[in-house]
Amino acid sequence: MAEKNEQQTCVRCKYVAVKEDRYCIRCGAPLKNKCTKEKSLMHKGCYKVNKADAKFCADCGTETTFSQLGLI
């Protein structure tokens, strides 16, 4: 069995997934709460992984993936 620091919990269905998984295998929700600011001519993009309860990115203030998808 994996150690606790090698697991992550899905915010939608509470399934405990391994650290390497990007999406929940039970409900399809993303497991990492990334910033959604994309690369543009004026910005290099921000793809910071934020805390699970963050609605906005701690680095740039853009809405997070979990917030956009209505998971939080």
XYZ file of N, CA, C and O in Angstrom:
288
model
N 0.840 -1.191 0.000
C 0.000 0.000 0.000
C 0.878 1.245 0.000
O 1.909 1.298 0.644
N 0.465 2.264 -0.728
C 1.249 3.497 -0.829
C 1.214 4.271 0.484
O 0.267 4.194 1.250
N 2.272 5.029 0.726
C 2.305 5.867 1.915
C 1.362 7.038 1.738
O 1.012 7.416 0.628
N 0.979 7.676 2.853
C 0.013 8.760 2.816
C 0.451 9.907 1.901
O -0.347 10.470 1.183
N 1.750 10.259 1.909
C 2.210 11.363 1.078
C 2.262 10.993 -0.408
O 2.536 11.823 -1.238
N 1.996 9.747 -0.741
C 1.963 9.311 -2.127
C 0.527 9.127 -2.617
O 0.300 8.501 -3.626
N -0.429 9.678 -1.890
C -1.835 9.568 -2.258
C -2.463 10.952 -2.345
O -1.963 11.918 -1.784
N -3.573 11.016 -3.044
C -4.361 12.237 -3.119
C -5.829 11.850 -3.143
O -6.191 10.793 -3.638
N -6.678 12.712 -2.617
C -8.102 12.413 -2.515
C -8.894 13.264 -3.501
O -8.695 14.476 -3.582
N -9.784 12.633 -4.229
C -10.645 13.337 -5.179
C -11.608 14.245 -4.410
O -12.261 13.804 -3.469
N -11.716 15.510 -4.835
C -12.613 16.446 -4.149
C -14.079 16.165 -4.455
O -14.951 16.540 -3.695
N -14.367 15.483 -5.552
C -15.752 15.192 -5.916
C -16.281 13.939 -5.216
O -17.306 13.982 -4.537
N -15.584 12.803 -5.350
C -16.128 11.539 -4.839
C -15.350 10.958 -3.663
O -15.719 9.925 -3.132
N -14.261 11.623 -3.263
C -13.425 11.223 -2.116
C -12.631 9.932 -2.349
O -12.100 9.352 -1.419
N -12.527 9.488 -3.592
C -11.696 8.327 -3.909
C -10.234 8.673 -3.617
O -9.781 9.775 -3.922
N -9.493 7.744 -3.031
C -8.079 7.955 -2.740
C -7.270 7.384 -3.896
O -7.287 6.187 -4.147
N -6.586 8.276 -4.609
C -5.812 7.901 -5.789
C -4.318 7.987 -5.494
O -3.909 8.632 -4.532
N -3.521 7.361 -6.335
C -2.071 7.455 -6.179
C -1.587 8.810 -6.691
O -2.251 9.461 -7.502
N -0.435 9.217 -6.221
C 0.121 10.535 -6.514
C 0.267 10.804 -8.017
O 0.081 11.927 -8.471
N 0.602 9.790 -8.797
C 0.864 9.974 -10.224
C -0.397 10.207 -11.059
O -0.311 10.704 -12.177
N -1.565 9.831 -10.548
C -2.808 9.996 -11.303
C -3.123 11.471 -11.510
O -2.934 12.289 -10.614
N -3.618 11.797 -12.686
C -4.016 13.173 -12.985
C -5.528 13.365 -12.841
O -5.997 14.446 -12.555
N -6.285 12.297 -13.082
C -7.743 12.344 -13.000
C -8.240 11.177 -12.162
O -7.635 10.109 -12.141
N -9.380 11.355 -11.518
C -9.987 10.313 -10.702
C -10.501 9.193 -11.607
O -11.200 9.470 -12.594
N -10.189 7.961 -11.251
C -10.637 6.836 -12.073
C -12.096 6.467 -11.801
O -12.687 5.698 -12.553
N -12.694 7.029 -10.773
C -14.107 6.736 -10.463
C -15.067 7.751 -11.070
O -16.126 7.392 -11.554
N -14.704 9.048 -11.017
C -15.656 10.066 -11.490
C -15.103 10.968 -12.596
O -15.839 11.762 -13.164
N -13.804 10.873 -12.877
C -13.211 11.653 -13.962
C -12.785 13.062 -13.604
O -12.290 13.794 -14.458
N -12.960 13.457 -12.351
C -12.572 14.816 -11.936
C -11.052 14.954 -11.904
O -10.343 13.996 -11.614
N -10.538 16.159 -12.190
C -9.095 16.363 -12.065
C -8.690 16.248 -10.599
O -9.461 16.589 -9.705
N -7.482 15.758 -10.351
C -7.003 15.581 -8.981
C -6.103 16.726 -8.524
O -5.851 16.870 -7.337
N -5.643 17.534 -9.453
C -4.790 18.672 -9.117
C -5.530 19.962 -9.436
O -6.109 20.110 -10.499
N -5.498 20.895 -8.512
C -6.198 22.171 -8.656
C -5.248 23.205 -9.259
O -4.626 23.990 -8.565
N -5.146 23.199 -10.578
C -4.202 24.071 -11.271
C -4.816 25.429 -11.618
O -6.015 25.558 -11.802
N -3.929 26.406 -11.755
C -4.321 27.721 -12.253
C -4.727 27.569 -13.714
O -4.171 26.749 -14.439
N -5.688 28.357 -14.165
C -6.176 28.248 -15.536
C -5.650 29.334 -16.468
O -6.035 29.378 -17.627
N -4.750 30.194 -15.971
C -4.211 31.261 -16.823
C -3.316 30.642 -17.893
O -2.304 30.030 -17.602
N -3.723 30.805 -19.143
C -3.002 30.202 -20.257
C -1.956 31.142 -20.840
O -2.004 32.353 -20.645
N -1.061 30.571 -21.573
C -0.005 31.342 -22.233
C -0.616 32.256 -23.295
O -1.533 31.862 -24.016
N -0.098 33.483 -23.371
C -0.537 34.433 -24.386
C 0.665 35.289 -24.788
O 1.768 35.114 -24.275
N 0.453 36.216 -25.677
C 1.536 37.109 -26.086
C 2.034 37.970 -24.927
O 3.200 38.348 -24.885
N 1.146 38.257 -23.988
C 1.486 39.149 -22.879
C 1.852 38.413 -21.587
O 2.283 39.024 -20.639
N 1.659 37.100 -21.549
C 1.904 36.364 -20.305
C 2.417 34.962 -20.625
O 1.944 34.326 -21.553
N 3.366 34.492 -19.839
C 3.949 33.160 -20.074
C 3.045 32.016 -19.621
O 3.337 30.859 -19.847
N 1.942 32.348 -18.980
C 1.033 31.322 -18.464
C 1.369 30.995 -17.024
O 2.489 31.190 -16.574
N 0.392 30.548 -16.294
C 0.592 30.189 -14.891
C -0.122 28.872 -14.670
O -1.333 28.798 -14.785
N 0.621 27.853 -14.356
C 0.034 26.525 -14.181
C 0.320 25.992 -12.783
O 0.459 24.798 -12.580
N 0.379 26.921 -11.816
C 0.650 26.550 -10.429
C -0.397 25.568 -9.932
O -1.584 25.718 -10.201
N 0.044 24.582 -9.181
C -0.870 23.661 -8.516
C -1.174 24.261 -7.153
O -0.283 24.464 -6.337
N -2.432 24.586 -6.931
C -2.884 25.231 -5.703
C -3.469 24.218 -4.721
O -3.715 23.069 -5.075
N -3.732 24.669 -3.503
C -4.393 23.824 -2.507
C -5.768 23.423 -3.026
O -6.364 24.136 -3.842
N -6.284 22.318 -2.542
C -7.559 21.791 -3.025
C -8.735 22.741 -2.804
O -9.696 22.735 -3.567
N -8.668 23.611 -1.793
C -9.781 24.509 -1.513
C -9.613 25.913 -2.109
O -10.429 26.793 -1.867
N -8.587 26.111 -2.949
C -8.329 27.433 -3.538
C -9.223 27.684 -4.745
O -9.180 26.941 -5.719
N -10.023 28.734 -4.685
C -10.850 29.123 -5.830
C -10.050 29.954 -6.819
O -10.361 29.998 -8.002
N -9.012 30.627 -6.317
C -8.173 31.468 -7.154
C -6.704 31.152 -6.896
O -6.326 30.772 -5.794
N -5.883 31.313 -7.914
C -4.461 30.992 -7.842
C -3.746 31.888 -6.836
O -3.933 33.106 -6.830
N -2.890 31.278 -6.016
C -2.118 32.005 -5.015
C -1.023 32.852 -5.663
O -0.566 33.820 -5.062
N -0.610 32.535 -6.891
C 0.447 33.296 -7.560
C -0.076 34.456 -8.392
O 0.514 35.518 -8.403
N -1.173 34.235 -9.125
C -1.613 35.290 -10.058
C -3.067 35.728 -9.896
O -3.500 36.683 -10.535
N -3.853 35.038 -9.088
C -5.234 35.447 -8.840
C -6.261 34.957 -9.847
O -7.437 35.268 -9.736
N -5.846 34.168 -10.824
C -6.768 33.628 -11.826
C -7.546 32.458 -11.225
O -7.055 31.746 -10.369
N -8.759 32.253 -11.708
C -9.596 31.161 -11.217
C -8.902 29.805 -11.422
O -8.201 29.596 -12.403
N -9.122 28.887 -10.492
C -8.509 27.562 -10.565
C -9.417 26.569 -11.295
O -10.604 26.818 -11.499
N -8.847 25.435 -11.625
C -9.580 24.364 -12.299
C -10.769 23.894 -11.471
O -11.880 23.755 -12.000
N -10.555 23.639 -10.192
C -11.647 23.153 -9.331
C -12.795 24.157 -9.277
O -13.958 23.771 -9.272
N -12.480 25.442 -9.236
C -13.513 26.478 -9.202
C -14.277 26.517 -10.520
O -15.510 26.561 -10.537
N -13.571 26.493 -11.632
C -14.219 26.528 -12.944
C -15.172 25.356 -13.157
O -16.226 25.506 -13.760
N -14.779 24.197 -12.649
C -15.597 22.994 -12.828
C -16.685 22.832 -11.755
O -17.432 21.862 -11.773
N -16.764 23.775 -10.816
C -17.778 23.718 -9.778
C -17.504 22.660 -8.718
O -18.423 22.217 -8.046
N -16.252 22.268 -8.549
C -15.899 21.255 -7.560
C -15.758 21.855 -6.169
O -15.819 21.136 -5.183
N -15.544 23.159 -6.092
C -15.483 23.858 -4.803
C -16.316 25.111 -4.876
O -16.641 25.607 -5.909
